């Protein structure tokens, strides 16, 4: 199996979906932690059960799609054009509910179990997978002039955030809280679609499923350095921009919701990855010192430049931990790390919060396959997922 560093015997596979396949097949063990009492996070709890591949349909053999798409438009050429309904078109009924009330009242599909609640994070399990769920509303609504909510048909909700500069951020969530549409509406009325998914993909679904199950295993044909950029190898701030502007490594079969991308390693693998391995987190901590924040300047400048070209860019910030401690606590810790980086990008460098989405993966995708404490595994990664979640042509 392809490793992140072929010369390193401890190196994990490049692709997160490969790591998932190994884990489901029992190929990679987490390691014995009985002698490691404290861990990356000291919260206790039972290990989430990592089941087999039951219930998943067989996937096709890898398909050689040829060279990666040359741009985002080419990446979306397999997607049939569809009419994009304006995010404000449907009439809603205004309700007075705070973001935490909406999150608390959130329904979950059949088969989704709550494993633990760790502060404002919820650890969920479904389809033999465990993941952490949090609420991005506090980031997006902070400092807003007004925030209000509307009930829509089909048990959907719409959140409208109005800012002092006349910009509105409008988000529609389905009955499970998944973001199915998000737009920035400029003062002149122009709508920039940040994310959009055909709601037919959600109809009659009794549970969440991995959209990656519909895709064959990825066949990566480019060198590692063109797929993963390690910040310690960056020689010029322009390196971040030149890397992040690159399109996905294969054609996109359909538009996905942001939550689908977060939950599917196979779909995430379509987007290239920046590993911020120069950003240091203390053991068990999600705090970023002022010195560490300055290390984000290069990638923040690249984001700003990309947003000037397309204000609807979306960046996924992934949090990771090493393999010390309980899986559930590490999921929550990694999610806070991702959120801390998003907060820093907004507060220190002015990157709009609606262009950033975060997700913690705990110890699920180790960069160095070891159960021991390891700084390289306490990291944050960034992917530009715009062409996975938004119709690119609509914003040009």
Short mmCIF file of C-alpha atoms in Angstrom, two decimals:
data_model
loop_
_atom_site.label_atom_id
_atom_site.label_comp_id
_atom_site.label_asym_id
_atom_site.label_seq_id
_atom_site.Cartn_x
_atom_site.Cartn_y
_atom_site.Cartn_z
CA UNK A 1 0.00 0.00 0.00
CA UNK A 2 1.22 3.46 -0.85
CA UNK A 3 2.80 5.26 2.08
CA UNK A 4 3.14 8.92 2.90
CA UNK A 5 6.89 8.53 2.93
CA UNK A 6 8.00 5.29 1.23
CA UNK A 7 11.38 5.33 2.97
CA UNK A 8 9.76 5.40 6.40
CA UNK A 9 8.51 1.97 7.52
CA UNK A 10 6.08 3.65 9.95
CA UNK A 11 4.54 5.87 7.29
CA UNK A 12 0.77 5.58 6.86
CA UNK A 13 -0.89 5.48 3.45
CA UNK A 14 -1.34 8.77 1.64
CA UNK A 15 -5.06 8.33 1.11
CA UNK A 16 -7.44 8.48 4.04
CA UNK A 17 -9.75 6.07 2.22
CA UNK A 18 -6.92 3.53 2.11
CA UNK A 19 -6.52 3.86 5.85
CA UNK A 20 -10.25 3.29 6.27
CA UNK A 21 -10.04 0.15 4.13
CA UNK A 22 -7.12 -1.13 6.22
CA UNK A 23 -8.99 -0.45 9.44
CA UNK A 24 -12.15 -2.19 8.26
CA UNK A 25 -10.07 -5.12 7.11
CA UNK A 26 -8.21 -5.31 10.41
CA UNK A 27 -4.86 -4.48 8.80
CA UNK A 28 -3.80 -1.62 11.06
CA UNK A 29 -3.99 -1.86 14.83
CA UNK A 30 -4.28 1.07 17.14
CA UNK A 31 -1.67 -0.24 19.53
CA UNK A 32 -1.67 -1.24 23.16
CA UNK A 33 -2.39 1.76 25.38
CA UNK A 34 -2.74 0.12 28.74
CA UNK A 35 0.55 1.61 29.84
CA UNK A 36 -0.46 5.10 28.64
CA UNK A 37 -2.76 6.40 31.34
CA UNK A 38 -3.12 10.04 30.36
CA UNK A 39 -2.96 10.32 26.60
CA UNK A 40 -3.60 13.26 24.30
CA UNK A 41 -6.75 13.93 26.27
CA UNK A 42 -7.34 12.60 29.77
CA UNK A 43 -11.08 11.97 29.45
CA UNK A 44 -12.04 8.34 29.88
CA UNK A 45 -14.55 6.33 27.92
CA UNK A 46 -14.95 3.11 26.07
CA UNK A 47 -13.34 2.57 22.70
CA UNK A 48 -15.76 2.85 19.82
CA UNK A 49 -16.35 -0.46 18.14
CA UNK A 50 -14.63 -0.66 14.78
CA UNK A 51 -16.71 -3.18 12.93
CA UNK A 52 -16.11 -4.93 9.68
CA UNK A 53 -17.36 -4.00 6.25
CA UNK A 54 -20.85 -5.35 6.85
CA UNK A 55 -23.61 -3.54 5.05
CA UNK A 56 -21.29 -1.92 2.53
CA UNK A 57 -21.76 -2.84 -1.08
CA UNK A 58 -18.75 -4.08 -3.09
CA UNK A 59 -16.88 -1.33 -4.88
CA UNK A 60 -15.60 -1.47 -8.41
CA UNK A 61 -11.98 -1.89 -9.33
CA UNK A 62 -9.84 1.24 -9.67
CA UNK A 63 -10.42 3.16 -12.88
CA UNK A 64 -7.66 5.10 -14.56
CA UNK A 65 -9.33 8.45 -15.25
CA UNK A 66 -6.24 9.76 -16.95
CA UNK A 67 -4.44 12.91 -15.82
CA UNK A 68 -6.06 15.12 -13.18
CA UNK A 69 -8.48 17.81 -14.42
CA UNK A 70 -6.80 20.99 -15.55
CA UNK A 71 -9.17 23.28 -13.66
CA UNK A 72 -12.28 23.26 -11.49
CA UNK A 73 -14.63 23.49 -14.47
CA UNK A 74 -13.06 20.42 -16.05
CA UNK A 75 -13.33 18.64 -12.70
CA UNK A 76 -17.10 19.20 -12.73
CA UNK A 77 -17.74 18.24 -16.35
CA UNK A 78 -19.40 14.97 -15.26
CA UNK A 79 -22.00 16.93 -13.29
CA UNK A 80 -25.21 17.55 -15.21
CA UNK A 81 -26.21 21.22 -15.16
CA UNK A 82 -29.04 21.90 -12.78
CA UNK A 83 -31.01 25.01 -11.94
CA UNK A 84 -29.63 26.59 -8.80
CA UNK A 85 -32.52 27.81 -6.70
CA UNK A 86 -31.68 31.08 -4.89
CA UNK A 87 -31.15 30.45 -1.21
CA UNK A 88 -33.83 33.00 -0.29
CA UNK A 89 -36.45 31.99 -2.89
CA UNK A 90 -38.65 29.81 -0.70
CA UNK A 91 -40.83 31.69 1.76
CA UNK A 92 -40.16 30.71 5.35
CA UNK A 93 -41.78 31.22 8.74
CA UNK A 94 -39.61 33.21 11.12
CA UNK A 95 -38.88 31.62 14.47
CA UNK A 96 -36.93 32.84 17.48
CA UNK A 97 -34.46 30.13 18.41
CA UNK A 98 -30.84 30.37 19.43
CA UNK A 99 -28.18 28.28 17.64
CA UNK A 100 -27.64 26.06 20.69
CA UNK A 101 -31.35 25.30 20.82
CA UNK A 102 -31.33 24.25 17.16
CA UNK A 103 -28.34 22.01 17.78
CA UNK A 104 -29.89 20.49 20.88
CA UNK A 105 -33.14 19.76 19.06
CA UNK A 106 -31.33 18.24 16.07
CA UNK A 107 -32.73 14.91 14.98
CA UNK A 108 -30.45 12.13 13.84
CA UNK A 109 -31.06 9.35 11.33
CA UNK A 110 -31.97 5.85 12.34
CA UNK A 111 -28.91 3.85 13.33
CA UNK A 112 -26.93 6.85 14.62
CA UNK A 113 -26.01 6.42 18.28
CA UNK A 114 -24.65 9.00 20.69
CA UNK A 115 -21.48 7.56 22.23
CA UNK A 116 -20.54 10.47 24.49
CA UNK A 117 -20.99 14.19 24.98
CA UNK A 118 -17.77 16.07 25.65
CA UNK A 119 -18.58 19.69 26.36
CA UNK A 120 -20.09 21.19 23.20
CA UNK A 121 -18.99 18.18 21.12
CA UNK A 122 -21.03 15.05 20.52
CA UNK A 123 -19.39 11.75 19.60
CA UNK A 124 -21.62 9.75 17.25
CA UNK A 125 -21.39 6.27 15.80
CA UNK A 126 -22.94 4.92 12.63
CA UNK A 127 -22.03 2.38 9.95
CA UNK A 128 -19.20 1.12 12.17
CA UNK A 129 -17.64 4.57 12.16
CA UNK A 130 -17.23 7.06 14.99
CA UNK A 131 -17.03 10.80 14.43
CA UNK A 132 -17.40 14.08 16.27
CA UNK A 133 -20.14 16.61 15.61
CA UNK A 134 -20.00 20.28 16.52
CA UNK A 135 -21.79 23.50 15.63
CA UNK A 136 -20.20 26.15 13.39
CA UNK A 137 -22.92 28.75 14.08
CA UNK A 138 -20.93 30.54 16.82
CA UNK A 139 -18.08 31.19 14.37
CA UNK A 140 -20.32 32.30 11.52
CA UNK A 141 -22.64 34.48 13.61
CA UNK A 142 -20.07 36.17 15.85
CA UNK A 143 -20.21 39.96 15.57
CA UNK A 144 -23.31 39.89 13.34
CA UNK A 145 -25.72 42.80 13.24
CA UNK A 146 -28.66 40.39 13.35
CA UNK A 147 -29.22 36.64 13.25
CA UNK A 148 -32.62 35.05 12.72
CA UNK A 149 -34.08 31.72 11.67
CA UNK A 150 -36.89 30.47 9.48
CA UNK A 151 -38.67 27.14 9.23
CA UNK A 152 -38.96 25.82 5.68
CA UNK A 153 -40.87 22.91 4.17
CA UNK A 154 -39.57 19.39 4.69
CA UNK A 155 -38.37 20.08 8.24
CA UNK A 156 -35.59 22.30 6.93
CA UNK A 157 -34.34 25.48 8.60
CA UNK A 158 -32.80 28.65 7.22
CA UNK A 159 -30.34 30.80 9.13
CA UNK A 160 -29.82 34.42 8.04
CA UNK A 161 -26.78 36.29 9.33
CA UNK A 162 -26.74 40.02 8.59
CA UNK A 163 -23.50 41.93 9.00
CA UNK A 164 -22.79 45.63 9.39
CA UNK A 165 -21.27 45.83 5.89
CA UNK A 166 -24.56 44.74 4.29
CA UNK A 167 -23.45 41.17 3.58
CA UNK A 168 -25.85 38.34 4.39
CA UNK A 169 -24.83 34.72 4.99
CA UNK A 170 -27.78 32.42 4.39
CA UNK A 171 -27.62 28.74 5.31
CA UNK A 172 -30.24 26.04 4.75
CA UNK A 173 -30.00 22.82 6.79
CA UNK A 174 -32.01 19.66 6.31
CA UNK A 175 -33.88 17.83 9.05
CA UNK A 176 -30.64 16.27 10.32
CA UNK A 177 -28.77 19.58 10.51
CA UNK A 178 -26.64 18.95 7.41
CA UNK A 179 -25.80 22.09 5.44
CA UNK A 180 -27.42 21.61 2.05
CA UNK A 181 -27.11 25.18 0.81
CA UNK A 182 -25.07 28.19 1.89
CA UNK A 183 -24.65 31.49 0.08
CA UNK A 184 -23.11 34.89 0.64
CA UNK A 185 -25.35 37.67 -0.63
CA UNK A 186 -23.50 40.90 -1.37
CA UNK A 187 -25.01 44.34 -0.66
CA UNK A 188 -25.80 44.66 -4.39
CA UNK A 189 -27.88 41.47 -4.21
CA UNK A 190 -25.47 39.15 -6.00
CA UNK A 191 -25.50 35.65 -4.57
CA UNK A 192 -22.28 33.66 -4.26
CA UNK A 193 -23.03 29.95 -3.79
CA UNK A 194 -20.64 28.51 -1.21
CA UNK A 195 -22.27 25.08 -1.07
CA UNK A 196 -25.17 23.44 -2.84
CA UNK A 197 -26.36 19.85 -2.97
CA UNK A 198 -29.35 18.38 -4.77
CA UNK A 199 -31.81 17.53 -2.00
CA UNK A 200 -32.91 14.43 -3.88
CA UNK A 201 -29.80 12.75 -2.49
CA UNK A 202 -31.36 13.06 0.96
CA UNK A 203 -34.91 12.03 0.20
CA UNK A 204 -36.12 8.79 1.74
CA UNK A 205 -32.75 8.19 3.40
CA UNK A 206 -33.32 6.52 6.75
CA UNK A 207 -29.65 6.81 7.66
CA UNK A 208 -26.45 8.52 6.73
CA UNK A 209 -24.35 6.71 4.19
CA UNK A 210 -20.89 7.18 2.74
CA UNK A 211 -21.16 8.61 -0.80
CA UNK A 212 -17.68 7.25 -1.37
CA UNK A 213 -19.25 3.79 -1.55
CA UNK A 214 -20.49 4.81 -5.01
CA UNK A 215 -16.93 5.47 -6.20
CA UNK A 216 -14.19 3.01 -7.12
CA UNK A 217 -10.95 3.06 -5.13
CA UNK A 218 -8.86 6.02 -6.17
CA UNK A 219 -5.88 5.48 -8.41
CA UNK A 220 -3.47 8.30 -7.67
CA UNK A 221 -1.13 8.82 -10.60
CA UNK A 222 0.71 11.96 -9.52
CA UNK A 223 3.78 12.28 -7.27
CA UNK A 224 3.17 12.72 -3.55
CA UNK A 225 4.53 16.29 -3.60
CA UNK A 226 1.75 17.25 -6.03
CA UNK A 227 -0.91 15.77 -3.76
CA UNK A 228 0.32 16.76 -0.30
CA UNK A 229 2.15 19.98 0.52
CA UNK A 230 4.09 19.86 3.79
CA UNK A 231 4.44 23.36 5.21
CA UNK A 232 7.95 22.56 6.40
CA UNK A 233 8.93 22.22 2.72
CA UNK A 234 7.43 25.59 1.71
CA UNK A 235 10.15 27.94 0.45
CA UNK A 236 7.94 30.87 -0.55
CA UNK A 237 4.46 32.00 0.56
CA UNK A 238 3.47 31.70 -3.11
CA UNK A 239 3.88 27.93 -2.77
CA UNK A 240 0.65 27.78 -0.77
CA UNK A 241 -1.30 29.66 -3.41
CA UNK A 242 0.09 27.69 -6.34
CA UNK A 243 -0.78 24.45 -4.53
CA UNK A 244 -4.25 25.39 -3.26
CA UNK A 245 -5.41 26.73 -6.63
CA UNK A 246 -4.82 23.32 -8.20
CA UNK A 247 -8.03 21.44 -9.12
CA UNK A 248 -9.07 18.06 -7.69
CA UNK A 249 -7.08 15.00 -8.68
CA UNK A 250 -10.07 13.34 -10.38
CA UNK A 251 -13.41 14.31 -11.88
CA UNK A 252 -16.23 15.04 -9.47
CA UNK A 253 -19.26 12.81 -10.08
CA UNK A 254 -21.78 15.01 -8.27
CA UNK A 255 -21.96 17.85 -5.79
CA UNK A 256 -21.75 16.78 -2.16
CA UNK A 257 -22.90 18.48 1.00
CA UNK A 258 -20.17 19.81 3.26
CA UNK A 259 -21.18 17.19 5.83
CA UNK A 260 -20.84 14.40 3.27
CA UNK A 261 -17.30 15.53 2.50
CA UNK A 262 -16.48 15.60 6.20
CA UNK A 263 -17.81 12.08 6.71
CA UNK A 264 -16.33 10.45 3.60
CA UNK A 265 -12.60 9.80 3.37
CA UNK A 266 -13.00 8.68 -0.25
CA UNK A 267 -14.65 11.96 -1.27
CA UNK A 268 -12.14 14.06 0.68
CA UNK A 269 -9.31 12.27 -1.08
CA UNK A 270 -10.37 13.93 -4.33
CA UNK A 271 -9.03 17.24 -2.99
CA UNK A 272 -5.32 17.89 -2.48
CA UNK A 273 -4.04 18.48 1.05
CA UNK A 274 -1.82 20.97 2.85
CA UNK A 275 -0.26 19.59 6.03
CA UNK A 276 0.51 22.42 8.46
CA UNK A 277 3.27 20.40 10.09
CA UNK A 278 5.12 23.51 11.27
CA UNK A 279 2.19 24.41 13.54
CA UNK A 280 2.83 22.97 16.99
CA UNK A 281 0.18 21.87 19.48
CA UNK A 282 1.14 21.03 23.02
CA UNK A 283 0.25 17.55 24.21
CA UNK A 284 -3.49 17.43 24.96
CA UNK A 285 -4.02 21.07 23.97
CA UNK A 286 -5.90 22.90 21.23
CA UNK A 287 -4.48 26.32 22.09
CA UNK A 288 -2.42 28.28 19.57
CA UNK A 289 0.09 30.83 20.82
CA UNK A 290 0.65 34.15 19.04
CA UNK A 291 3.93 32.78 17.70
CA UNK A 292 2.15 29.77 16.21
CA UNK A 293 -0.59 31.96 14.73
CA UNK A 294 2.01 33.82 12.68
CA UNK A 295 2.90 30.53 11.00
CA UNK A 296 -0.52 30.69 9.36
CA UNK A 297 0.27 33.90 7.49
CA UNK A 298 1.41 32.17 4.31
CA UNK A 299 -1.64 29.98 3.91
CA UNK A 300 -3.93 32.85 4.95
CA UNK A 301 -2.43 35.05 2.22
CA UNK A 302 -3.06 32.29 -0.30
CA UNK A 303 -6.68 31.96 0.84
CA UNK A 304 -7.18 35.71 0.59
CA UNK A 305 -5.82 35.72 -2.96
CA UNK A 306 -8.08 32.83 -3.95
CA UNK A 307 -11.11 34.54 -2.40
CA UNK A 308 -10.45 37.67 -4.45
CA UNK A 309 -10.81 35.53 -7.58
CA UNK A 310 -13.78 33.55 -6.24
CA UNK A 311 -15.50 34.76 -3.06
CA UNK A 312 -17.26 31.38 -2.80
CA UNK A 313 -14.21 29.25 -2.09
CA UNK A 314 -14.61 26.72 0.73
CA UNK A 315 -11.70 25.33 2.74
CA UNK A 316 -11.94 22.28 4.98
CA UNK A 317 -9.71 22.43 8.07
CA UNK A 318 -9.00 18.99 9.50
CA UNK A 319 -7.80 18.42 13.05
CA UNK A 320 -5.74 15.37 14.07
CA UNK A 321 -4.16 13.93 17.22
CA UNK A 322 -1.62 11.26 18.00
CA UNK A 323 -2.82 7.83 19.14
CA UNK A 324 -2.39 8.33 22.89
CA UNK A 325 -5.59 8.50 24.92
CA UNK A 326 -9.15 7.38 24.22
CA UNK A 327 -10.50 7.64 20.67
CA UNK A 328 -13.53 9.69 21.71
CA UNK A 329 -11.53 12.26 23.65
CA UNK A 330 -9.07 12.55 20.77
CA UNK A 331 -11.92 13.20 18.36
CA UNK A 332 -13.12 16.11 20.48
CA UNK A 333 -9.58 17.44 20.93
CA UNK A 334 -8.84 17.31 17.21
CA UNK A 335 -12.11 19.10 16.46
CA UNK A 336 -11.13 21.91 18.82
CA UNK A 337 -7.74 22.12 17.09
CA UNK A 338 -9.40 22.56 13.71
CA UNK A 339 -11.73 25.19 15.17
CA UNK A 340 -8.78 27.02 16.78
CA UNK A 341 -7.06 27.31 13.40
CA UNK A 342 -10.26 28.56 11.76
CA UNK A 343 -10.68 31.16 14.52
CA UNK A 344 -7.08 32.29 14.04
CA UNK A 345 -7.48 32.61 10.27
CA UNK A 346 -10.55 34.80 10.79
CA UNK A 347 -9.43 36.87 13.78
CA UNK A 348 -5.80 37.44 12.78
CA UNK A 349 -6.02 37.45 8.97
CA UNK A 350 -9.63 38.32 8.12
CA UNK A 351 -10.63 35.12 6.32
CA UNK A 352 -14.45 35.07 6.40
CA UNK A 353 -15.70 32.30 8.71
CA UNK A 354 -18.30 31.10 6.20
CA UNK A 355 -15.48 30.13 3.81
CA UNK A 356 -14.02 27.80 6.45
CA UNK A 357 -15.46 24.53 7.67
CA UNK A 358 -13.86 22.33 10.31
CA UNK A 359 -13.81 18.69 11.32
CA UNK A 360 -11.77 16.66 13.79
CA UNK A 361 -10.62 13.13 12.98
CA UNK A 362 -8.78 12.29 16.16
CA UNK A 363 -6.30 9.47 15.66
CA UNK A 364 -8.11 7.94 12.70
CA UNK A 365 -5.63 9.12 10.05
CA UNK A 366 -2.18 8.99 11.60
CA UNK A 367 0.62 10.44 9.54
CA UNK A 368 3.12 8.29 11.41
CA UNK A 369 1.67 4.90 12.32
CA UNK A 370 2.61 4.67 15.98
CA UNK A 371 0.72 4.36 19.26
CA UNK A 372 3.37 6.47 20.99
CA UNK A 373 3.18 10.26 21.45
CA UNK A 374 4.18 11.89 18.17
CA UNK A 375 4.26 15.58 17.27
CA UNK A 376 3.75 14.93 13.55
CA UNK A 377 0.39 13.33 14.31
CA UNK A 378 -0.74 16.39 16.34
CA UNK A 379 -1.47 18.41 13.26
CA UNK A 380 -3.97 20.33 11.17
CA UNK A 381 -4.51 19.93 7.43
CA UNK A 382 -6.33 22.09 4.88
CA UNK A 383 -8.09 21.14 1.65
CA UNK A 384 -9.78 23.44 -0.85
CA UNK A 385 -13.07 21.59 -1.40
CA UNK A 386 -14.91 24.19 -3.51
CA UNK A 387 -15.40 22.00 -6.56
CA UNK A 388 -16.79 19.19 -4.36
CA UNK A 389 -19.52 21.30 -2.75
CA UNK A 390 -20.41 24.17 -5.10
CA UNK A 391 -21.26 24.63 -8.80
CA UNK A 392 -18.14 26.49 -9.90
CA UNK A 393 -19.69 28.05 -13.01
CA UNK A 394 -22.42 29.79 -10.99
CA UNK A 395 -19.85 31.99 -9.25
CA UNK A 396 -17.97 33.12 -12.37
#
